[in-house]
Short mmCIF file of C-alpha atoms and ligand atoms in Angstrom, two decimals:
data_model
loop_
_atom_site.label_atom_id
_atom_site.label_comp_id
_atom_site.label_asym_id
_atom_site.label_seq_id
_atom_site.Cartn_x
_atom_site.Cartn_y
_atom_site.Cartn_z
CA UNK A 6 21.53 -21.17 -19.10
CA UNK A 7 23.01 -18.67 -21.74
CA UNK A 8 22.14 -15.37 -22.18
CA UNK A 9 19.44 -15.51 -24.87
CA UNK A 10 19.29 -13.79 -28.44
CA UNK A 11 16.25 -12.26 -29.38
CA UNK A 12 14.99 -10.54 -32.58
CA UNK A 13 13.67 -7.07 -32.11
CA UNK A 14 9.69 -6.81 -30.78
CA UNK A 15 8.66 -4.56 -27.97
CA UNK A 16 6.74 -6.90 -25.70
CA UNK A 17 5.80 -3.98 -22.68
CA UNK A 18 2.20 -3.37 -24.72
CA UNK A 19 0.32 -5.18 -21.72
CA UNK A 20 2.31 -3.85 -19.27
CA UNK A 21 0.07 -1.24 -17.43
CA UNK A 22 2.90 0.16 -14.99
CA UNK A 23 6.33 0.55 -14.59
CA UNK A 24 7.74 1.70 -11.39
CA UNK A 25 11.53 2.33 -11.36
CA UNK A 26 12.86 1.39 -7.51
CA UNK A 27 15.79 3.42 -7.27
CA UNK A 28 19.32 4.71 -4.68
CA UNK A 29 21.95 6.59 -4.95
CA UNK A 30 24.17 4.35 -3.70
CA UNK A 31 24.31 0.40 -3.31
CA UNK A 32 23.52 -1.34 0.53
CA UNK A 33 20.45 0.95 1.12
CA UNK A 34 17.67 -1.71 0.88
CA UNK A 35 16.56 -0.58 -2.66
CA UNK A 36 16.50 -4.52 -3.43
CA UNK A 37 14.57 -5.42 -0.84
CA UNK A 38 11.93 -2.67 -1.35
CA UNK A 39 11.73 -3.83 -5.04
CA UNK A 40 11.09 -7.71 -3.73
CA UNK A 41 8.50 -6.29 -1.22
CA UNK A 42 7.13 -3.84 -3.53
CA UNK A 43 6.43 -6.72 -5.83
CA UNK A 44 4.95 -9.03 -2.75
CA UNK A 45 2.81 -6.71 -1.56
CA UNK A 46 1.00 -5.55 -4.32
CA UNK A 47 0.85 -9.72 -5.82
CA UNK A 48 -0.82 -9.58 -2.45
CA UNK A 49 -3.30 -7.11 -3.29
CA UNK A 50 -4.64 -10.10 -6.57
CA UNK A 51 -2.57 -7.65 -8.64
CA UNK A 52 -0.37 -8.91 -11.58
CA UNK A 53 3.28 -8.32 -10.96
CA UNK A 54 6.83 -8.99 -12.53
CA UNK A 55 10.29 -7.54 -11.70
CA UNK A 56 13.11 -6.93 -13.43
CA UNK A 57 16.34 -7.00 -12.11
CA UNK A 58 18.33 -4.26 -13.76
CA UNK A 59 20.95 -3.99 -10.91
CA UNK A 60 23.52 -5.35 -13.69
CA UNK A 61 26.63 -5.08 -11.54
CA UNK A 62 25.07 -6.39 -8.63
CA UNK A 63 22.66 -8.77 -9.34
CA UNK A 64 20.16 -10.14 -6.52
CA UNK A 65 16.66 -10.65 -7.25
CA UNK A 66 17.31 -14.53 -7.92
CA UNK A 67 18.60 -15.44 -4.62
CA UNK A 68 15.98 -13.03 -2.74
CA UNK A 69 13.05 -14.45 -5.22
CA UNK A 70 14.65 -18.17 -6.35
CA UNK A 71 12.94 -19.54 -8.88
CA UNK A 72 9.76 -22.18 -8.74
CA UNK A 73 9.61 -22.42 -11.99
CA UNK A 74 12.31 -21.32 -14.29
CA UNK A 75 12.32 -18.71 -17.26
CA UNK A 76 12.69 -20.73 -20.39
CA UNK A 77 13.03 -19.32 -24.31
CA UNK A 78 10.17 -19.08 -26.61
CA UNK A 79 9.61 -18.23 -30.37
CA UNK A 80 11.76 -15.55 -29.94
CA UNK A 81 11.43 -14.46 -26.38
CA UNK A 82 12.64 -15.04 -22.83
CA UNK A 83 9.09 -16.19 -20.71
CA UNK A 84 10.04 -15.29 -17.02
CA UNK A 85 10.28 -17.65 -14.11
CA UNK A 86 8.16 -17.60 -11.17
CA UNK A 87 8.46 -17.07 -7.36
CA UNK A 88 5.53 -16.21 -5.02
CA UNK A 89 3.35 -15.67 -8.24
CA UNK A 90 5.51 -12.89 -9.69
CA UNK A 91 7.52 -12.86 -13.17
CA UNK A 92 10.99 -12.43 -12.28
CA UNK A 93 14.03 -11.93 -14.23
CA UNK A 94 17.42 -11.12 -12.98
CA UNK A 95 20.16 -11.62 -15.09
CA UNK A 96 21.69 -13.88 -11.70
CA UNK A 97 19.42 -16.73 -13.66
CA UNK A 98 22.00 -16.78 -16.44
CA UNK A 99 25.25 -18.77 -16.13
CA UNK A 100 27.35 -15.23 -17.76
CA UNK A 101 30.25 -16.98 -16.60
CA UNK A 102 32.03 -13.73 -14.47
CA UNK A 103 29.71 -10.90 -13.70
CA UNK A 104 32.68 -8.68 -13.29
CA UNK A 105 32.51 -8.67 -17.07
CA UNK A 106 29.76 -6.60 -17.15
CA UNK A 107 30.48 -3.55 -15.58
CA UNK A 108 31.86 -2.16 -18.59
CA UNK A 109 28.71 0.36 -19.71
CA UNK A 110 28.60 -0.92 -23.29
CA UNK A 111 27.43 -4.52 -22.38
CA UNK A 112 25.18 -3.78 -19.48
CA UNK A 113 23.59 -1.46 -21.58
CA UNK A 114 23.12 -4.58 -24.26
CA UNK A 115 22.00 -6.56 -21.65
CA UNK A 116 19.57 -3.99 -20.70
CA UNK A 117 18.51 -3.57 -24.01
CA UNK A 118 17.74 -7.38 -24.11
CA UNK A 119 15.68 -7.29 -21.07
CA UNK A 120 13.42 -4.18 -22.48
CA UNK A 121 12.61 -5.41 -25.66
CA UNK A 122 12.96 -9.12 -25.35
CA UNK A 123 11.17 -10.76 -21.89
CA UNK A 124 7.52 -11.50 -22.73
CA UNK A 125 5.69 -10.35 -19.64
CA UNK A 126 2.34 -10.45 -20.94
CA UNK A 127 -0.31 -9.22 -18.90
CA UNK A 128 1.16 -7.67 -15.61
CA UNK A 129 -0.69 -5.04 -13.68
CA UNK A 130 3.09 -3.62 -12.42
CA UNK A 131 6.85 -3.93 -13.44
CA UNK A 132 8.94 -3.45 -10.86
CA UNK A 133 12.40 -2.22 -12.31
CA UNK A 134 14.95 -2.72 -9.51
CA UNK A 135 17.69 0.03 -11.25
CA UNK A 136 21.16 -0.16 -10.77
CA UNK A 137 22.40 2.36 -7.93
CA UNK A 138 23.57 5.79 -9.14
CA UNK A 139 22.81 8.13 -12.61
CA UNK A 140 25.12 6.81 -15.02
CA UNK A 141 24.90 5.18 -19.05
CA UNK A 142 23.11 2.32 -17.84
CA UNK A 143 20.46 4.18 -15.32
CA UNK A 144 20.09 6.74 -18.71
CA UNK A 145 19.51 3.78 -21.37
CA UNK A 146 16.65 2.24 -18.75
CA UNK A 147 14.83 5.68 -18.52
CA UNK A 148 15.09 6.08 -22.80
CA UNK A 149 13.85 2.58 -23.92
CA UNK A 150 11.17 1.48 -21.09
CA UNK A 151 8.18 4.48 -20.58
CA UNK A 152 8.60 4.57 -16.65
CA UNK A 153 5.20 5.72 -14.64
CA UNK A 154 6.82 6.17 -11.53
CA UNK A 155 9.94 5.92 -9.51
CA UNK A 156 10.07 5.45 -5.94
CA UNK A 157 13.44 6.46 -4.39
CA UNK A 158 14.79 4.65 -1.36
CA UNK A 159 17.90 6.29 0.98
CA UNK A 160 18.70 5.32 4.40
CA UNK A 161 18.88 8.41 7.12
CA UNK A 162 22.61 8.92 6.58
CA UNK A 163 23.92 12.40 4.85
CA UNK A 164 26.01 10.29 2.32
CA UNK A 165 23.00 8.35 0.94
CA UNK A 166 20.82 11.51 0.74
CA UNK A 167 23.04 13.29 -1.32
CA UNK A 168 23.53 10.75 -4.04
CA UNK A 169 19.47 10.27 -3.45
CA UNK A 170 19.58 13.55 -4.56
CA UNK A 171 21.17 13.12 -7.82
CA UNK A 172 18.66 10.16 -8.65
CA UNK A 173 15.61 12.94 -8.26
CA UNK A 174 17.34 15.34 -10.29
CA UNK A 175 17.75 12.40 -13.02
CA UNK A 176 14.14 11.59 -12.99
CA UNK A 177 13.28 14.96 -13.33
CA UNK A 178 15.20 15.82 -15.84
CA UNK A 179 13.58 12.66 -17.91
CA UNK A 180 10.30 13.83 -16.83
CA UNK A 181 9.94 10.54 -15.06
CA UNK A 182 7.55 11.45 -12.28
CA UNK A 183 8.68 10.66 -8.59
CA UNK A 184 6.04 9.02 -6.34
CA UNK A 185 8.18 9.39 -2.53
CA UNK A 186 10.90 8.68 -0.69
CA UNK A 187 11.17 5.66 1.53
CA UNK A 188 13.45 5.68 4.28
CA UNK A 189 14.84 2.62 4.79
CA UNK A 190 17.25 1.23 7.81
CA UNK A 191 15.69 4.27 9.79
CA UNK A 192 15.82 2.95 13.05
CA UNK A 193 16.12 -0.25 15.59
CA UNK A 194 12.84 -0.62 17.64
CA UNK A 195 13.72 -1.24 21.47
CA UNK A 196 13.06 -0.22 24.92
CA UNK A 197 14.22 3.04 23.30
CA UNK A 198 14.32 2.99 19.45
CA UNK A 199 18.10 3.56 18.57
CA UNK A 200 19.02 5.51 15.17
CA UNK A 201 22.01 3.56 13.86
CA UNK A 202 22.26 5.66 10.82
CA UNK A 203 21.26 9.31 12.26
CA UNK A 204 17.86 10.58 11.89
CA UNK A 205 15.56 12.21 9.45
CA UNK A 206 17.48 12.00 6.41
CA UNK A 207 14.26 10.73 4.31
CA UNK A 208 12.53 13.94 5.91
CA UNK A 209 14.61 16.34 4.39
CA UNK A 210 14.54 14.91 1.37
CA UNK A 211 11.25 14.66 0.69
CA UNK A 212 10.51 18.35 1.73
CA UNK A 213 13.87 19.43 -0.06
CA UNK A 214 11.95 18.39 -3.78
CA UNK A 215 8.31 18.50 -2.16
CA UNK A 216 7.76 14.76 -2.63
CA UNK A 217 5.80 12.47 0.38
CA UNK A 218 8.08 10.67 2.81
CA UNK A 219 5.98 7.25 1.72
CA UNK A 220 7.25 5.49 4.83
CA UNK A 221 10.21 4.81 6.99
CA UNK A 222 11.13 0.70 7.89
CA UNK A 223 12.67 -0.34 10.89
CA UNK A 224 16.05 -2.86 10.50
CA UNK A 225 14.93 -6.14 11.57
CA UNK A 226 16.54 -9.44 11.56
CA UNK A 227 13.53 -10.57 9.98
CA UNK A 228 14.16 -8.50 6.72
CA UNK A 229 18.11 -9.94 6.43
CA UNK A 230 16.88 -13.22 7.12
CA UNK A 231 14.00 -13.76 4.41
CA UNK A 232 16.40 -11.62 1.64
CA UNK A 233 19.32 -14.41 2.71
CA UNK A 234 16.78 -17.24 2.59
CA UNK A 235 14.88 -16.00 -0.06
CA UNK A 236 11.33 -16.24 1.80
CA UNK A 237 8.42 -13.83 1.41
CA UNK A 238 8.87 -11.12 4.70
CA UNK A 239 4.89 -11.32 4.58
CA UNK A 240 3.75 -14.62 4.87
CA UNK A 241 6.90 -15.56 6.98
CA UNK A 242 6.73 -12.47 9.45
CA UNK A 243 3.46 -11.09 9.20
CA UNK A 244 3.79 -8.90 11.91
CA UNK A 245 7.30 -7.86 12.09
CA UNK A 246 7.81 -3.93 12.62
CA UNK A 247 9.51 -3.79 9.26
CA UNK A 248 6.73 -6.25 7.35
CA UNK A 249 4.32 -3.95 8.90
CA UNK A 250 5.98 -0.42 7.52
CA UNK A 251 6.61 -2.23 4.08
CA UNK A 252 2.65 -3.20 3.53
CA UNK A 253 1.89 0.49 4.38
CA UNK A 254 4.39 2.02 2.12
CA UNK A 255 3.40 -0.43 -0.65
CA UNK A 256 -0.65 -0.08 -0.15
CA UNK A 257 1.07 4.10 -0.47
CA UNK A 258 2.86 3.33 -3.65
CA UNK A 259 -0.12 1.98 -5.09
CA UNK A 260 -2.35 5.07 -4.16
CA UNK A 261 0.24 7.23 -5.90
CA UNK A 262 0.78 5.68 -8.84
CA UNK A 263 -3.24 5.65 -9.36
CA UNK A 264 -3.19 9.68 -7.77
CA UNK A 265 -0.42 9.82 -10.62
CA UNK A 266 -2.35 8.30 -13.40
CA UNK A 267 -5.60 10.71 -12.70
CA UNK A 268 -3.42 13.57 -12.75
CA UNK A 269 -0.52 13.70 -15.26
CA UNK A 270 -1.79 11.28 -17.72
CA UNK A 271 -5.39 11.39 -18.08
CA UNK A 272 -6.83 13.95 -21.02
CA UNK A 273 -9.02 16.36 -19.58
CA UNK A 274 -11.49 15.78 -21.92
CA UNK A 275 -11.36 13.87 -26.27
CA UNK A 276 -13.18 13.57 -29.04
CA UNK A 277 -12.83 12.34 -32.63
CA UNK A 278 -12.80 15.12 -34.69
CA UNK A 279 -12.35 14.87 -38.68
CA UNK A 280 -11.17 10.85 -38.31
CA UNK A 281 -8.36 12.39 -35.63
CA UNK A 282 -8.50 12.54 -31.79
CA UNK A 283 -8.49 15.85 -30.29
CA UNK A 284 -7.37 15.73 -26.58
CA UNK A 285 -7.45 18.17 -24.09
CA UNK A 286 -4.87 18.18 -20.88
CA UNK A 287 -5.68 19.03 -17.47
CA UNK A 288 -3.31 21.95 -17.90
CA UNK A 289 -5.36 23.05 -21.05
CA UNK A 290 -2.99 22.28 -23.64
CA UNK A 291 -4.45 20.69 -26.35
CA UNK A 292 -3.18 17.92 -29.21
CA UNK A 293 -4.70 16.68 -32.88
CA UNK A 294 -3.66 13.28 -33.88
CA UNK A 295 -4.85 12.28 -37.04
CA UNK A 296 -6.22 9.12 -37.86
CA UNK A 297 -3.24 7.96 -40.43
CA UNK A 298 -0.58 8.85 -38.22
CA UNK A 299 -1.87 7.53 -34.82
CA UNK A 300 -2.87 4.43 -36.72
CA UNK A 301 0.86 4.19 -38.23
CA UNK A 302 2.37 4.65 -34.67
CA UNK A 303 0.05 1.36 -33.58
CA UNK A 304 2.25 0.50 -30.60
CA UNK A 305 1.41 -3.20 -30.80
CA UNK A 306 4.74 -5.83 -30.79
CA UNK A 307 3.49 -6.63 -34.92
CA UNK A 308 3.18 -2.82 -36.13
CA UNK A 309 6.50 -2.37 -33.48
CA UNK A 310 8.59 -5.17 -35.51
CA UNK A 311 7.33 -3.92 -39.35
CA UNK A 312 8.13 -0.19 -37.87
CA UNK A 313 11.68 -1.06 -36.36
CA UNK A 314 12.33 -3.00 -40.24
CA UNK A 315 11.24 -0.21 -42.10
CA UNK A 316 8.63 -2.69 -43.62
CA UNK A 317 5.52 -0.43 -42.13
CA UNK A 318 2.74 1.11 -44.31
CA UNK A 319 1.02 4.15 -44.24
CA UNK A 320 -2.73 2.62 -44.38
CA UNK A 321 -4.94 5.35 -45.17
CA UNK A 322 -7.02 4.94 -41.66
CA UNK A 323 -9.61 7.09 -40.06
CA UNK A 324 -10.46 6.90 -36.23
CA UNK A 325 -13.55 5.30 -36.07
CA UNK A 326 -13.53 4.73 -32.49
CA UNK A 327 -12.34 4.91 -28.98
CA UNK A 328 -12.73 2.98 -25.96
CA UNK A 329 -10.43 3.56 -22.54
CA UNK A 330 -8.47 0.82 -20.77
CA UNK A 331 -8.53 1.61 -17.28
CA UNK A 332 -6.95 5.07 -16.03
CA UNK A 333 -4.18 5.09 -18.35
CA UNK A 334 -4.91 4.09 -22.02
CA UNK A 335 -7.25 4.18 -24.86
CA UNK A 336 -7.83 1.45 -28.03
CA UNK A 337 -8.67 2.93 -31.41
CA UNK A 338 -10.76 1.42 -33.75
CA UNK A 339 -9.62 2.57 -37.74
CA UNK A 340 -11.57 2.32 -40.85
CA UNK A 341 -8.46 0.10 -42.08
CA UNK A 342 -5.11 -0.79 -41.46
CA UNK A 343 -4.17 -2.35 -37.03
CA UNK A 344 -6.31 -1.47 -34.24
CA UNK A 345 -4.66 -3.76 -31.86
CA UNK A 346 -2.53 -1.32 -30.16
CA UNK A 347 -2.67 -0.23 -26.73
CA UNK A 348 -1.80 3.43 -25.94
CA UNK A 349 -1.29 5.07 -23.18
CA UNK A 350 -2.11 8.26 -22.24
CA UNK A 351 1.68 9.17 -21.36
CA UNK A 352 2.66 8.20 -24.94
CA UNK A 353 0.17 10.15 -26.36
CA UNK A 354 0.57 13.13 -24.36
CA UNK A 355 4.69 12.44 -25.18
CA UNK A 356 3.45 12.99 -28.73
CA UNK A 357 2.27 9.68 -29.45
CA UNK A 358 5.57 7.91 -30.99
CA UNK A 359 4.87 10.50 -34.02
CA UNK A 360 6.96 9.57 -37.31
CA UNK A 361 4.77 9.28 -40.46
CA UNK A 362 2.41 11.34 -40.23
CA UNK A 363 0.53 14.53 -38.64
CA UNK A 364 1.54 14.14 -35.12
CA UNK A 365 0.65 16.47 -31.89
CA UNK A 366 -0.18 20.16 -32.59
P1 ADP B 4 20.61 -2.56 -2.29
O1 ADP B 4 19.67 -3.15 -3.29
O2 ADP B 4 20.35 -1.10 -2.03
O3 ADP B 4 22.06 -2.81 -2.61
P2 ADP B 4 19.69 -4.64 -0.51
O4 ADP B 4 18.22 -4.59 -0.61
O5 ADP B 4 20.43 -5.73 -1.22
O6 ADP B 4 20.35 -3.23 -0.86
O7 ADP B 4 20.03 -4.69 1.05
C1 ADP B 4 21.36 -4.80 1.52
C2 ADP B 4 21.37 -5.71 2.76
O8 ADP B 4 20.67 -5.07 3.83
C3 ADP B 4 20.67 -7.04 2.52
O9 ADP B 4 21.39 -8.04 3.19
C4 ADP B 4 19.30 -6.84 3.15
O10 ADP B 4 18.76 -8.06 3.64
C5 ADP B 4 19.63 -5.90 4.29
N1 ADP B 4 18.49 -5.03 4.65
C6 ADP B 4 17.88 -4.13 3.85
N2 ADP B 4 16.91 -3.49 4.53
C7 ADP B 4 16.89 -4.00 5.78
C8 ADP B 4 16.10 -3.76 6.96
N3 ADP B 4 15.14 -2.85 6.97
N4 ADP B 4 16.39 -4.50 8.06
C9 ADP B 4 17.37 -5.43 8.06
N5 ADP B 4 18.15 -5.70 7.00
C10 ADP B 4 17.91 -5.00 5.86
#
């Protein structure tokens, strides 16, 4: 299948979270912890897709193949299915030499693609499997798709913690908020466990920035052999030691990311005030959005398309209403021009997309 071409829409409205799984360095088991991320939670009768945004090292489609294919339509690329997840991994497309796209430029087209061209629809979680390391590409991901979370995965070894450690420091500096550390490949359960790769490593991570150790999973053959046969670990090796640690740390990973939600991105308190929204942040900062600029910053796909055209008008809208969406969004209701939007409390507390209008004060 050829790499589709899309016209511009940003399809991540119903998308409630994004959780970046990311390494420092390639072989650590970030993959796999993106695949079992994405398992565990479909387990929980949440809504899950994953993107496969390890461009030089595509795996996702042999460790999740395909029951039924992604396919083009009006415009966008639907995702396939395996196990009841949306997948996409750009090892579905026939790109002839994947060699080719190691040159920044095109992965970060590519990536570009998959941001503002897959139709997810409804998903409860994206699971971005990044590409290893804090380069152009890692940078592009973090600017065009609002991450909630990343969860950083390192084996015990020195060498993986310190490029680990360069991942953190990227997320911080993009005020992406870190949920943990996982440790995988920590150790090999026996008559005495044996640490293959040293000991700890996770540990001192996680107290080096303050973050939680989220878990630490044993190397199985179990793991290696569902990845290589693309099964699901869970159903296939329910109780395997590793199976086990990974249903923890993702059941942990979903506790976080709600922990997350309550604190960073809910308003202490809001109101509509003069046909604006006045919010007020758990740290006591406040913001003023008025009505005609949050309702020209509608972040639905149609107001998205007319904005990214220049063909957008500046209706003349008061805020009428508000009603949440879960932890992490509100809808507004204007006296005129779209209410269809979904917002979320991170873009409004990032300013709400302001052009056009009053924004944050
Ligand atoms: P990355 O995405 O970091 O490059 P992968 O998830 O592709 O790493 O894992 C690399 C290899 O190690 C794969 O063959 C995978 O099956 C294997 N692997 C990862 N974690 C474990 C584990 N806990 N036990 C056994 N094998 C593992």
């Amino acid at each position: 299948m050829p790499l589709p071409q899309f016209e511009r829409k940003n399809p991540l409205d119903q998308v409630k979270r994004i959780v970046a799984v990311a390494s420092g360095k390639g072989g650590v088991g970030k993959s796999t912890m993106a695949v079992n991320l994405a398992l565990g939670l479909k387990e929980f009768g949440l809504k899950v897709g994953v993107l496969d945004a390890d461009v030089y090292g595509p795996s996702l489609f042999q460790m999740l193949p395909e029951e039924r294919a992604g396919k083009e339509e009006e415009g966008y690329l639907i995702p396939g299915i395996s196990n009841g997840i949306k997948v996409v991994s750009l090892g579905f497309f026939d790109t002839h030499s994947h060699a080719n796209l190691v040159r920044a430029p095109i992965a970060n087209g590519v990536i570009e693609n998959f941001i503002h061209k897959v139709w997810w629809g409804e998903l409860d979680y994206l699971i971005i499997d990044f590409p290893p390391g804090t380069g152009d590409v890692q940078l592009s991901l973090l600017q065009q798709a609002v991450i909630s979370g990343a969860v950083v995965v390192t084996t015990p070894s020195q060498l993986s913690v310190i490029d680990v450690r360069k991942s953190i420091e990227m997320f911080h500096v993009m005020n992406v908020p870190v949920l943990g550390v996982v440790e995988n490949m920590s150790y090999v359960e026996g008559e005495e466990r044996v640490y293959p790769f040293g000991k700890d490593g996770g540990e001192v991570l996680a107290k080096e920035f303050e973050l939680p150790l989220i878990g630490r999973v044993p190397i199985t053959p179990a793991v290696n052999h569902c990845s290589d046969a693309g099964k699901n670990l869970f159903a296939t090796f329910p109780d395997d030691p590793a199976a086990m640690a990974l249903r923890s740390i993702v059941h942990q990973v979903n506790l976080l990311m709600i922990q997350q939600e309550k604190e960073a991105f809910s308003p202490k308190s809001y109101q509509i005030v003069d046909g604006g929204l006045d919010l007020v942040w758990p740290d006591g900062s406040q913001n003023f959005f008025d009505g005609q600029s949050l309702e020209y910053n509608c972040p639905c796909a149609q107001c998205d398309l007319l904005r990214l055209e220049g063909r957008r008008q500046v209706a003349q809208a008061r805020l009428v209403g508000v009603d949440p969406i879960g932890r992490y969004g509100v809808k507004f209701t204007f006296d005129g021009g779209c209410s269809k939007g979904m917002y979320t409390w991170a873009l409004l507390r990032n300013g709400g997309g302001q052009s056009g209008g009053r924004g944050g004060e």
